[in-house]
Amino acid sequence: MTPIYDRVALIGLGLIASSMFWAMKRAGVAGEVTGYARSEETRDTARRIGLCDKVCDSAIEAVQDADLVVLCVPVGAMGAVAAEIAPHLKPGATVSDVGSVKKSVIEAVGPHIPEGVHFVPAHPMAGTEHSGPESGFATLFDNRWCLIVPNGADEEATARLERFWQALGANCERMEVEHHDLVCAVVSHIPHLIAYTMVGVADDLSRVSDQEVIKYSAAGFRDFTRIAASDPTMWRDVFLTNKDATLEILGRFTEELFALQRAIRTGDGDELFDYFTRTRAIRRGIIEAGQDTEAPDFGRVQAKE
Amino acid sequence: MTPIYDRVALIGLGLIASSMFWAMKRAGVAGEVTGYARSEETRDTARRIGLCDKVCDSAIEAVQDADLVVLCVPVGAMGAVAAEIAPHLKPGATVSDVGSVKKSVIEAVGPHIPEGVHFVPAHPMAGTEHSGPESGFATLFDNRWCLIVPNGADEEATARLERFWQALGANCERMEVEHHDLVCAVVSHIPHLIAYTMVGVADDLSRVSDQEVIKYSAAGFRDFTRIAASDPTMWRDVFLTNKDATLEILGRFTEELFALQRAIRTGDGDELFDYFTRTRAIRRGIIEAGQDTEAPDFGRVQAKE
């Protein structure tokens, strides 16, 4: 494939950036890829494992002559990085990001972007519970969604970024800023918060040992622990910056949970049954939409005799 | 293997019973297996797919001469079934069950068990989101836990049941009644209730379409929908019968959730970071305990270039 961008700069070298690098190499969509991470240890690791064609010791050096600069730092750090690199961006370049929240990133980064540079926010919806420069892999984005939130950006620059993400394996979809933050609160942010909470409750309970929790975790709890193992810095920033949407969904969640709690307390079996039947139907919809397979694996392969 | 029981009767022919049948055949631990289900449709299906050596048209016929009778009906139906079969149990036989709650099952079933028959409650901690006679498979219990709650039962009968479950692939552990119900509330019942609730919230939200929820469900939400697709009748009965423990854990859960909600509202990033760091450590413990693999799959296989 002909490179879509001659020179790409990755600022921040964690799970997403390192996966982007390997996916770019797989697809051949970038001429040269430079990288920068704030921590010296991360830069050393990147050099050791061959992550990026060139690892730079400053963000300013990394963005020099870059046609695409991707901010891959936690959402709360985007503004400061943008302010630092802004004067050094090449005219006509595109700045993008991979943050899980878009409104606050646009507010923090947007004002720093100079005239003649395009800012096209994006959000690849992919990840694992691992983090750091060694956690990336080329197939992370395959068949995942990358939400593009142009927010008025130049159409040509937007379309080019879309082609880039598609070459990395993702499906792209454009979305309005506030709608993006609400959808992500529902499908990702609140599920993560809930998983964190449940794992915390289990750990706190003195009458049930951690060892027991761990031993019997296959029974529904294991999926929660996997979600709850994600990067603490990233998730802290998500909740601090997507405050409105997460608080709204959280309010709805506790309202529903209280209704079910009341049904348990009063012994209202019909309400519980109806609720559980309704949610089962939603799962069917997910399987029909091809987002998951029918086969239950629960951690291993199913086999009939 | 020599049969551990010459004749086994399965009352109720859903996911657990059908998996037990295929696992018994694989291990050769039962001479003859009879089965009974209340619904004629289920009995017809069982006959068609060869589930059980003999499908009977009454529970009374099924337990005739059985050395082991396993109650595989929803927890709320155990008492009525026990009352019906009690006069027809063979002296020296063992009655067991597979209910997810033990205190209420013991209270409902125990009084019906005649002198000379052993009652050894058990709880195989295994399942999928599918239900019914066609959902079973021989490997369901492999390497899973089966909790045995003897509650004063005869030692020989208890040890025999343990050998039986081990032959079906499970690891056995004995537990006190109330402790069992508390541990299961933490690792299984409340995680299920939470998953049901979150899926319900997503479905209710008019500004986010079901289609969007489904489309982007890979991002944390998908694990919830899988859990929330489990059998509604079974879960209704679990919450109705394990009321005390589930309400206690639910109270703790909402308390913790409110603390995190408050941290989001007040912008207390340190509290969020500390909480998320602590839960991440618990996940590490689970991996070290061998209950899950290190490799993140999130629905597919990871591959580095």
XYZ file of N, CA and C in Angstrom, chain A residues 22 25-26 125 127-131 134-142 144-145 147 173 175 179 182-183 185-188 190-205 207-208 210 212-233 235-236 239-240 243 246-250 252-254 256-258 260-261 263-270 272-273 275-280 282-283 285-286 289 291-292 294-298 300-305, chain B residues 22 25-26 125 127-131 134-142 144-145 147 173 175 179 182-183 185-188 190-205 207-208 212-233 235-236 239-240 243 246-250 252-254 256-258 260-261 263-270 272-273 275-280 282-283 285-286 289 291-292 294-298 300-305:
735
model
N 2.475 -1.171 15.226
C 2.565 -2.495 14.593
C 1.534 -2.635 13.477
N 2.838 -0.785 10.421
C 3.879 -1.560 9.739
C 3.243 -2.691 8.931
N 2.246 -3.325 9.529
C 1.560 -4.421 8.837
C 0.944 -3.918 7.527
N -12.167 2.259 19.425
C -12.775 1.532 20.553
C -12.188 0.139 20.636
N -9.096 -2.213 23.094
C -8.179 -2.190 24.218
C -8.134 -3.546 24.876
N -7.219 -3.687 25.791
C -7.167 -4.888 26.610
C -6.921 -4.391 28.030
N -6.834 -5.287 28.981
C -6.578 -4.864 30.350
C -5.099 -4.605 30.603
N -4.281 -4.721 29.566
C -2.853 -4.473 29.715
C -2.499 -3.077 29.232
N -1.371 -2.545 29.715
C -0.965 -1.217 29.279
C 0.553 -1.172 29.115
N 4.900 -2.405 25.724
C 5.056 -3.805 25.318
C 3.724 -4.533 25.153
N 2.618 -3.829 25.421
C 1.315 -4.503 25.392
C 0.640 -4.447 24.020
N 1.221 -3.678 23.084
C 0.572 -3.508 21.785
C 0.730 -4.695 20.857
N -0.214 -4.825 19.924
C -0.116 -5.862 18.895
C -0.882 -5.399 17.660
N -0.440 -5.882 16.508
C -0.904 -5.349 15.222
C -2.391 -5.531 14.959
N -3.010 -6.537 15.584
C -4.401 -6.856 15.239
C -5.413 -6.224 16.186
N -4.943 -5.369 17.093
C -5.860 -4.820 18.105
C -7.095 -4.153 17.505
N -6.928 -3.474 16.366
C -8.047 -2.697 15.815
C -8.864 -3.445 14.769
N -8.419 -4.651 14.430
C -9.114 -5.396 13.382
C -10.586 -5.562 13.716
N -12.694 -3.615 14.760
C -13.229 -2.779 15.840
C -13.697 -1.455 15.238
N -14.423 -0.689 16.028
C -14.888 0.605 15.567
C -13.884 1.687 15.928
N -14.343 5.651 16.135
C -15.295 6.751 15.989
C -14.531 8.027 15.647
N -16.760 5.321 11.836
C -18.103 5.896 11.883
C -17.942 7.310 12.425
N -19.354 10.723 14.286
C -20.309 10.988 15.354
C -20.181 12.416 15.862
N -22.928 13.265 21.509
C -23.494 11.930 21.356
C -22.407 10.878 21.589
N -21.908 10.347 25.286
C -23.015 9.637 25.927
C -22.986 8.150 25.571
N -22.817 7.849 24.282
C -22.768 6.442 23.852
C -21.636 5.715 24.583
N -20.285 6.497 27.449
C -20.618 6.341 28.866
C -21.433 5.062 29.068
N -22.358 4.800 28.126
C -23.244 3.635 28.256
C -22.518 2.323 27.963
N -21.816 2.271 26.843
C -21.255 0.975 26.437
C -19.883 0.687 27.037
N -19.240 1.725 27.588
C -17.879 1.488 28.062
C -17.582 2.074 29.450
N -19.401 3.446 32.084
C -20.118 2.960 33.274
C -19.915 1.452 33.504
N -19.950 0.618 32.457
C -19.598 -0.780 32.698
C -18.233 -0.945 33.383
N -17.271 -0.122 33.001
C -15.968 -0.197 33.669
C -16.080 0.225 35.136
N -16.788 1.309 35.393
C -16.902 1.785 36.778
C -17.576 0.734 37.663
N -18.593 0.106 37.110
C -19.326 -0.918 37.853
C -18.439 -2.122 38.140
N -17.661 -2.496 37.153
C -16.760 -3.632 37.348
C -15.725 -3.313 38.427
N -15.182 -2.094 38.370
C -14.243 -1.668 39.406
C -14.902 -1.752 40.784
N -16.125 -1.257 40.877
C -16.820 -1.235 42.166
C -17.038 -2.637 42.712
N -17.505 -3.534 41.850
C -17.813 -4.888 42.306
C -16.551 -5.603 42.774
N -15.463 -5.401 42.079
C -14.203 -6.021 42.479
C -13.752 -5.430 43.821
N -13.980 -4.137 44.000
C -13.635 -3.499 45.268
C -14.465 -4.026 46.431
N -15.750 -4.232 46.198
C -16.640 -4.765 47.242
C -16.168 -6.142 47.678
N -15.875 -6.972 46.701
C -15.447 -8.338 47.004
C -14.185 -8.328 47.862
N -13.296 -7.410 47.534
C -12.029 -7.337 48.243
C -12.206 -6.859 49.682
N -13.213 -6.036 49.894
C -13.459 -5.435 51.206
C -14.096 -6.373 52.218
N -14.746 -7.409 51.713
C -15.607 -8.220 52.546
C -14.784 -9.135 53.438
N -15.599 -11.350 55.633
C -16.049 -12.727 55.861
C -15.805 -13.641 54.656
N -15.495 -13.037 53.521
C -15.150 -13.838 52.347
C -13.715 -13.478 51.991
N -10.142 -13.064 50.017
C -9.708 -12.806 48.645
C -9.462 -14.113 47.916
N -10.929 -16.928 48.332
C -12.195 -17.528 47.887
C -12.742 -16.811 46.671
N -12.668 -15.479 46.720
C -13.157 -14.691 45.596
C -12.419 -15.095 44.323
N -11.098 -15.228 44.466
C -10.274 -15.571 43.315
C -10.563 -16.983 42.837
N -10.680 -17.892 43.812
C -10.892 -19.297 43.489
C -12.186 -19.522 42.711
N -13.229 -18.851 43.115
C -14.535 -19.120 42.518
C -14.940 -18.060 41.499
N -13.944 -17.326 41.010
C -14.270 -16.166 40.184
C -14.848 -16.510 38.816
N -14.771 -17.753 38.394
C -15.302 -18.100 37.074
C -16.795 -17.810 36.977
N -17.472 -17.793 38.112
C -18.934 -17.714 38.128
C -19.486 -16.300 37.919
N -19.105 -15.649 36.854
C -19.679 -14.327 36.567
C -18.743 -13.201 36.949
N -17.956 -13.436 38.003
C -17.109 -12.390 38.543
C -15.856 -12.183 37.699
N -15.430 -13.207 37.009
C -14.167 -13.133 36.285
C -14.180 -12.069 35.190
N -15.298 -11.967 34.476
C -15.390 -10.943 33.437
C -15.226 -9.552 34.041
N -15.751 -9.376 35.268
C -15.632 -8.086 35.937
C -14.182 -7.769 36.265
N -13.454 -8.774 36.730
C -12.067 -8.508 37.112
C -11.233 -8.162 35.902
N -11.552 -8.755 34.770
C -10.788 -8.444 33.573
C -11.002 -6.980 33.191
N -12.252 -6.561 33.199
C -12.545 -5.166 32.882
C -11.874 -4.251 33.900
N -11.925 -4.650 35.168
C -11.447 -3.782 36.244
C -9.923 -3.718 36.340
N -9.237 -4.444 35.469
C -7.774 -4.437 35.513
C -7.184 -3.409 34.556
N -8.023 -2.659 33.878
C -7.535 -1.690 32.885
C -6.738 -0.572 33.550
N -6.054 0.201 32.729
C -5.134 1.248 33.189
C -5.800 2.309 34.078
N -5.358 2.425 35.335
C -5.996 3.360 36.287
C -5.923 4.828 35.857
N -4.804 5.244 35.281
C -4.678 6.651 34.874
C -5.667 6.985 33.770
N -8.465 5.562 33.092
C -9.861 5.548 33.536
C -10.175 6.687 34.492
N -9.206 7.049 35.326
C -9.410 8.230 36.161
C -9.750 9.424 35.269
N -13.309 9.445 33.701
C -14.432 9.834 34.574
C -14.375 11.308 34.946
N -13.163 11.827 35.081
C -13.050 13.249 35.402
C -13.490 14.114 34.223
N -17.665 13.695 32.916
C -18.445 13.782 34.146
C -19.961 13.802 33.905
N -21.355 10.430 32.451
C -21.228 9.286 33.368
C -22.136 9.460 34.588
N -22.263 10.690 35.082
C -23.155 10.888 36.230
C -24.609 10.648 35.828
N -24.969 11.028 34.610
C -26.342 10.792 34.161
C -26.643 9.293 34.084
N -25.756 8.555 33.454
C -25.995 7.115 33.300
C -25.938 6.410 34.657
N -25.033 6.872 35.498
C -24.927 6.306 36.842
C -26.234 6.518 37.614
N -29.226 6.743 36.339
C -30.209 5.801 35.801
C -29.939 4.393 36.298
N -28.663 4.070 36.357
C -28.274 2.725 36.791
C -28.711 2.462 38.230
N -28.428 3.403 39.124
C -28.797 3.161 40.529
C -30.321 3.138 40.683
N -32.497 1.961 38.504
C -32.930 0.616 38.091
C -32.519 -0.427 39.123
N -31.290 -0.262 39.633
C -30.785 -1.247 40.588
C -31.649 -1.236 41.851
N -32.067 -0.037 42.271
C -32.931 0.061 43.455
C -34.279 -0.600 43.213
N -34.795 -3.171 41.307
C -34.583 -4.622 41.410
C -34.337 -5.027 42.861
N -33.613 -4.182 43.585
C -33.352 -4.455 45.006
C -34.677 -4.533 45.769
N -37.567 -5.300 44.470
C -38.252 -6.521 44.048
C -37.724 -7.733 44.819
N -36.419 -7.738 45.069
C -35.842 -8.833 45.863
C -36.383 -8.766 47.290
N -36.354 -7.565 47.870
C -36.777 -7.411 49.255
C -38.246 -7.784 49.446
N -39.088 -7.381 48.498
C -40.524 -7.660 48.637
C -40.903 -9.019 48.051
N -39.927 -9.704 47.434
C -40.225 -11.018 46.873
C -41.074 -10.964 45.614
N -40.890 -9.921 44.812
C -41.672 -9.766 43.586
C -41.009 -10.520 42.434
N -41.303 -11.815 42.372
C -40.676 -12.678 41.369
C -41.035 -12.302 39.942
N -42.276 -11.837 39.741
C -42.693 -11.483 38.377
C -41.850 -10.350 37.818
N -38.790 -9.498 38.661
C -37.448 -10.002 38.369
C -37.449 -10.814 37.076
N -38.421 -11.697 36.942
C -38.489 -12.552 35.760
C -38.626 -11.723 34.482
N -37.820 -8.600 33.985
C -36.611 -7.819 33.734
C -35.536 -8.694 33.086
N -35.333 -9.869 33.661
C -34.285 -10.770 33.169
C -34.613 -11.282 31.759
N -35.909 -11.424 31.465
C -36.317 -11.885 30.140
C -36.027 -10.808 29.093
N -36.268 -9.555 29.478
C -36.053 -8.444 28.558
C -34.564 -8.295 28.212
N -33.709 -8.392 29.235
C -32.272 -8.213 28.975
C -31.718 -9.376 28.144
N -32.334 -10.553 28.289
C -31.882 -11.680 27.497
C -32.087 -11.407 26.001
N -31.925 -8.576 24.527
C -30.912 -7.635 24.033
C -29.656 -8.386 23.624
N -29.305 -9.375 24.422
C -28.156 -10.210 24.100
C -28.340 -10.887 22.743
N -29.925 -9.776 20.275
C -29.692 -8.745 19.264
C -28.217 -8.564 18.982
N -27.401 -8.660 20.018
C -25.956 -8.499 19.842
C -25.383 -9.638 19.014
N -26.369 -9.119 15.471
C -25.628 -8.020 14.848
C -24.173 -8.415 14.557
N -21.716 -9.035 16.630
C -20.697 -8.489 17.536
C -20.127 -9.565 18.456
N -20.747 -10.725 18.451
C -20.225 -11.792 19.293
C -20.689 -13.108 18.688
N -22.264 -17.040 18.966
C -23.300 -17.741 19.724
C -22.677 -18.634 20.792
N -21.534 -19.224 20.443
C -20.922 -20.219 21.320
C -20.488 -19.602 22.652
N -20.967 -20.140 23.749
C -20.510 -19.651 25.047
C -19.117 -20.200 25.281
N -18.172 -19.350 25.633
C -16.872 -19.964 25.913
C -16.538 -19.886 27.404
N -16.909 -18.785 28.053
C -16.638 -18.667 29.482
C -15.220 -19.123 29.786
N -13.163 -20.973 27.915
C -12.593 -22.154 27.255
C -13.494 -22.580 26.115
N -13.060 -23.552 25.396
C -13.775 -23.973 24.201
C -14.852 -24.992 24.563
N -16.010 -24.797 23.974
C -17.099 -25.740 24.198
C -16.957 -26.924 23.263
N -17.259 -28.105 23.756
C -17.221 -29.270 22.886
C -18.294 -30.248 23.304
N -19.040 -30.715 22.346
C -20.021 -31.751 22.617
C -19.367 -33.084 22.337
N -19.794 -34.103 23.039
C -19.222 -35.429 22.794
C -19.490 -35.889 21.374
N -24.172 -36.083 29.698
C -23.072 -36.310 28.753
C -21.754 -36.536 29.489
N -21.758 -40.127 30.814
C -21.485 -41.084 29.738
C -20.003 -41.096 29.392
N -19.417 -39.882 29.343
C -17.989 -39.771 29.037
C -17.156 -40.521 30.068
N -20.473 -25.055 40.146
C -20.373 -23.655 39.701
C -19.946 -23.610 38.247
N -21.766 -22.982 34.084
C -22.957 -22.652 33.325
C -22.594 -21.852 32.101
N -23.563 -21.626 31.263
C -23.394 -20.740 30.114
C -24.661 -19.901 30.075
N -24.755 -19.007 29.099
C -25.954 -18.200 29.008
C -27.079 -18.927 28.282
N -26.844 -20.191 27.914
C -27.880 -20.950 27.229
C -28.609 -21.855 28.217
N -29.825 -22.256 27.873
C -30.560 -23.142 28.763
C -31.337 -24.167 27.947
N -31.041 -29.066 25.130
C -30.071 -29.157 24.033
C -28.811 -28.335 24.291
N -28.750 -27.638 25.421
C -27.606 -26.743 25.673
C -26.461 -27.428 26.414
N -26.662 -28.661 26.862
C -25.642 -29.332 27.662
C -24.489 -29.881 26.835
N -23.333 -30.005 27.464
C -22.186 -30.628 26.820
C -21.290 -31.246 27.894
N -20.549 -32.289 27.496
C -19.839 -33.145 28.451
C -18.751 -32.443 29.239
N -18.198 -31.361 28.684
C -17.032 -30.739 29.328
C -17.393 -29.557 30.234
N -18.681 -29.321 30.429
C -19.094 -28.125 31.182
C -18.442 -28.029 32.560
N -18.269 -29.174 33.212
C -17.764 -29.125 34.601
C -16.250 -29.290 34.710
N -15.602 -29.531 33.598
C -14.155 -29.768 33.628
C -13.429 -28.615 34.293
N -13.987 -27.022 36.847
C -14.807 -26.067 37.588
C -14.968 -26.559 39.024
N -15.469 -25.693 39.882
C -15.692 -26.079 41.256
C -17.089 -26.636 41.440
N -19.271 -27.142 44.757
C -19.311 -26.958 46.207
C -20.277 -27.971 46.819
N -15.194 -29.003 46.836
C -14.817 -28.309 48.067
C -16.051 -28.318 48.965
N -18.351 -26.841 52.062
C -18.602 -25.516 52.605
C -19.815 -25.529 53.532
N -22.120 -19.740 54.641
C -20.939 -19.217 53.969
C -21.064 -19.421 52.451
N -23.228 -16.703 50.980
C -22.569 -15.397 50.948
C -21.515 -15.336 49.832
N -20.673 -16.361 49.768
C -19.632 -16.395 48.731
C -20.269 -16.324 47.336
N -23.173 -15.069 46.558
C -23.738 -13.736 46.329
C -22.655 -12.812 45.773
N -21.434 -12.932 46.316
C -20.341 -12.050 45.898
C -19.805 -12.402 44.509
N -19.504 -13.668 44.294
C -18.818 -14.007 43.040
C -19.784 -14.279 41.885
N -21.056 -14.449 42.187
C -21.960 -14.825 41.103
C -23.283 -14.056 41.103
N -24.639 -11.260 42.678
C -24.663 -9.802 42.482
C -24.042 -9.400 41.132
N -22.904 -9.987 40.731
C -22.431 -9.681 39.370
C -23.499 -9.908 38.296
N -24.284 -10.965 38.451
C -25.356 -11.178 37.486
C -26.408 -10.069 37.567
N -26.803 -9.704 38.784
C -27.837 -8.674 38.934
C -27.373 -7.351 38.330
N -26.109 -7.037 38.551
C -25.546 -5.794 38.027
C -25.513 -5.813 36.503
N -25.135 -6.934 35.957
C -25.095 -7.046 34.501
C -26.499 -6.892 33.922
N -27.468 -7.533 34.551
C -28.865 -7.379 34.119
C -29.263 -5.905 34.150
N -28.920 -5.231 35.232
C -29.318 -3.829 35.395
C -28.694 -2.946 34.321
N -27.403 -3.135 34.081
C -26.716 -2.281 33.114
C -27.284 -2.488 31.714
N -27.583 -3.724 31.378
C -28.164 -4.002 30.065
C -29.551 -3.359 29.972
N -30.294 -3.373 31.065
C -31.610 -2.739 31.089
C -31.515 -1.229 30.932
N -30.554 -0.606 31.587
C -30.361 0.843 31.481
C -30.075 1.227 30.030
N -29.191 0.493 29.406
C -28.814 0.796 28.022
C -30.032 0.718 27.116
N -30.867 -0.278 27.386
C -32.035 -0.488 26.543
C -33.072 0.631 26.718
N -33.104 1.212 27.901
C -34.107 2.228 28.242
C -33.803 3.611 27.677
N -32.522 3.820 27.373
C -32.075 5.163 27.062
C -32.531 5.592 25.667
N -32.034 8.295 23.978
C -31.114 9.044 23.119
C -30.009 8.177 22.520
N -29.863 6.992 23.037
C -28.896 6.059 22.455
C -29.701 4.861 21.964
N -27.093 1.190 18.378
C -25.780 1.726 18.752
C -25.176 0.911 19.897
N -26.022 0.614 20.871
C -25.545 -0.167 22.013
C -24.975 -1.492 21.516
N -25.701 -2.096 20.613
C -25.296 -3.397 20.102
C -24.023 -3.280 19.263
N -24.014 -2.245 18.427
C -22.885 -2.042 17.518
C -21.557 -1.854 18.272
N -21.614 -1.077 19.312
C -20.372 -0.736 20.012
C -20.167 -1.557 21.282
N -20.874 -2.677 21.375
C -20.901 -3.406 22.643
C -19.579 -4.066 23.009
N -18.648 -4.159 22.093
C -17.380 -4.829 22.418
C -16.650 -4.110 23.549
N -16.925 -2.827 23.724
C -16.157 -1.994 24.647
C -16.558 -2.152 26.114
N -16.520 -3.358 26.653
C -16.803 -3.548 28.066
C -18.214 -4.051 28.307
N -19.115 -3.624 27.454
C -20.515 -3.928 27.643
C -20.852 -5.361 27.242
N -20.090 -5.895 26.326
C -20.426 -7.208 25.790
C -20.400 -8.308 26.848
N -19.400 -8.248 27.743
C -19.332 -9.250 28.808
C -20.589 -9.192 29.664
N -21.113 -7.973 29.860
C -22.321 -7.818 30.655
C -23.514 -8.482 29.982
N -23.622 -8.288 28.661
C -24.787 -8.857 27.979
C -24.741 -10.375 28.017
N -23.538 -10.928 27.991
C -23.454 -12.384 28.028
C -23.954 -12.901 29.377
N -23.491 -12.253 30.433
C -23.946 -12.658 31.756
C -25.453 -12.475 31.870
N -25.946 -11.353 31.316
C -27.352 -11.000 31.483
C -28.283 -11.825 30.608
N -27.735 -12.733 29.816
C -28.583 -13.551 28.959
C -28.934 -14.890 29.602
N -28.510 -15.104 30.844
C -28.750 -16.386 31.509
C -30.241 -16.596 31.786
N -30.568 -17.817 32.144
C -31.960 -18.234 32.315
C -32.738 -17.392 33.351
N -33.801 -16.699 32.920
C -34.557 -15.806 33.817
C -35.188 -16.519 35.019
N -35.706 -17.717 34.805
C -36.363 -18.436 35.911
C -35.358 -18.798 36.992
N -32.544 -17.352 37.675
C -32.039 -16.192 38.396
C -33.090 -15.530 39.259
N -34.342 -15.531 38.804
C -35.418 -15.039 39.672
C -35.392 -15.815 40.995
N -32.465 -14.964 43.433
C -32.599 -13.729 44.214
C -33.707 -13.823 45.247
N -34.770 -14.532 44.906
C -35.849 -14.682 45.882
C -35.411 -15.538 47.054
N -32.084 -14.016 49.474
C -32.426 -12.623 49.740
C -31.447 -11.933 50.697
N -27.808 -11.466 49.195
C -27.767 -10.569 48.035
C -28.085 -9.130 48.452
N -29.026 -8.950 49.382
C -29.323 -7.581 49.825
C -28.138 -6.987 50.580
N -27.432 -7.817 51.347
C -26.259 -7.310 52.056
C -25.174 -6.841 51.086
N -24.865 -7.676 50.108
C -23.800 -7.322 49.163
C -24.222 -6.135 48.295
N -25.487 -6.113 47.958
C -26.017 -5.000 47.176
C -25.876 -3.685 47.940
N -23.596 -2.992 50.163
C -22.176 -2.621 50.116
C -21.808 -2.059 48.757
N -22.339 -2.692 47.737
C -22.031 -2.267 46.371
C -22.488 -0.825 46.131
N -23.723 -0.518 46.496
C -24.210 0.843 46.237
C -23.441 1.858 47.088
N -20.257 1.704 47.908
C -18.989 1.948 47.213
C -19.216 2.756 45.936
N -20.280 2.398 45.235
C -20.565 3.081 43.974
C -20.834 4.562 44.233
N -21.549 4.842 45.328
C -21.840 6.243 45.668
C -20.549 7.001 45.997
N -17.622 6.420 44.689
C -16.969 6.713 43.411
C -17.720 7.797 42.645
N -19.038 7.740 42.721
C -19.873 8.749 42.066
C -19.541 10.141 42.630
N -16.726 10.982 44.018
C -15.380 11.347 43.561
C -15.424 11.915 42.140
N -16.295 11.352 41.309
C -16.443 11.882 39.946
C -17.029 13.294 40.018
N -18.092 13.447 40.820
C -18.773 14.738 40.898
C -17.844 15.834 41.433
N -17.042 15.481 42.451
C -16.159 16.495 43.050
C -14.800 16.582 42.345
N -14.596 15.688 41.361
C -13.330 15.729 40.628
C -12.139 15.225 41.438
N -12.382 14.259 42.326
C -11.307 13.724 43.163
C -10.548 12.610 42.417
N -9.592 13.035 41.600
C -8.851 12.085 40.778
C -8.016 11.102 41.572
N -7.481 11.538 42.716
C -6.655 10.639 43.532
C -7.455 9.445 44.026
N -10.152 8.130 42.690
C -10.435 7.242 41.562
C -9.198 6.422 41.208
N -8.065 7.089 41.119
C -6.824 6.397 40.750
C -6.486 5.292 41.748
N -8.463 3.711 43.804
C -9.454 2.632 43.752
C -9.157 1.703 42.573
N -8.907 2.313 41.408
C -8.679 1.515 40.197
C -7.362 0.737 40.282
N -6.400 1.290 40.999
C -5.125 0.596 41.166
C -5.296 -0.635 42.051
N -6.121 -0.474 43.096
C -6.350 -1.580 44.016
C -7.069 -2.737 43.304
N -8.087 -2.429 42.512
C -8.834 -3.502 41.852
C -7.978 -4.205 40.799
N -7.049 -3.464 40.222
C -6.167 -4.086 39.242
C -5.326 -5.189 39.892
N -6.189 -7.079 42.311
C -7.017 -8.271 42.548
C -7.044 -9.145 41.300
N -7.132 -8.490 40.157
C -7.109 -9.222 38.897
C -5.812 -10.025 38.754
N -4.119 -11.285 41.070
C -4.244 -12.455 41.938
C -5.007 -13.576 41.267
N -6.011 -13.213 40.502
C -6.817 -14.219 39.819
C -5.990 -14.936 38.766
N -3.665 -17.245 40.476
C -4.346 -18.422 41.028
C -4.754 -19.397 39.931
N -7.016 -19.079 37.594
C -8.434 -19.108 37.218
C -8.670 -18.468 35.858
N -7.658 -17.841 35.313
C -7.822 -17.235 33.994
C -6.437 -17.127 33.368
N -3.413 -15.142 31.164
C -2.864 -13.799 31.056
C -3.313 -13.124 29.768
N -3.430 -13.916 28.722
C -3.723 -13.356 27.410
C -5.103 -12.714 27.371
N -5.147 -11.425 27.006
C -6.443 -10.799 26.861
C -7.052 -11.292 25.562
N -8.290 -11.733 25.558
C -8.826 -12.123 24.257
C -9.919 -11.158 23.803
N -10.708 -10.671 24.733
C -11.767 -9.738 24.377
C -12.489 -10.190 23.117
N -11.457 -12.430 20.835
C -10.706 -13.010 19.733
C -9.283 -13.288 20.173
N -8.534 -13.881 19.295
C -7.182 -14.312 19.625
C -6.194 -13.174 19.397
N -5.302 -13.020 20.358
C -4.267 -11.997 20.221
C -3.101 -12.549 19.404
N -2.545 -11.713 18.578
C -1.369 -12.148 17.821
C -0.436 -10.979 17.619
N 0.820 -11.186 17.930
C 1.812 -10.169 17.641
C 2.391 -10.474 16.288
N 2.784 -9.446 15.596
C 3.366 -9.671 14.276
C 4.663 -10.458 14.385
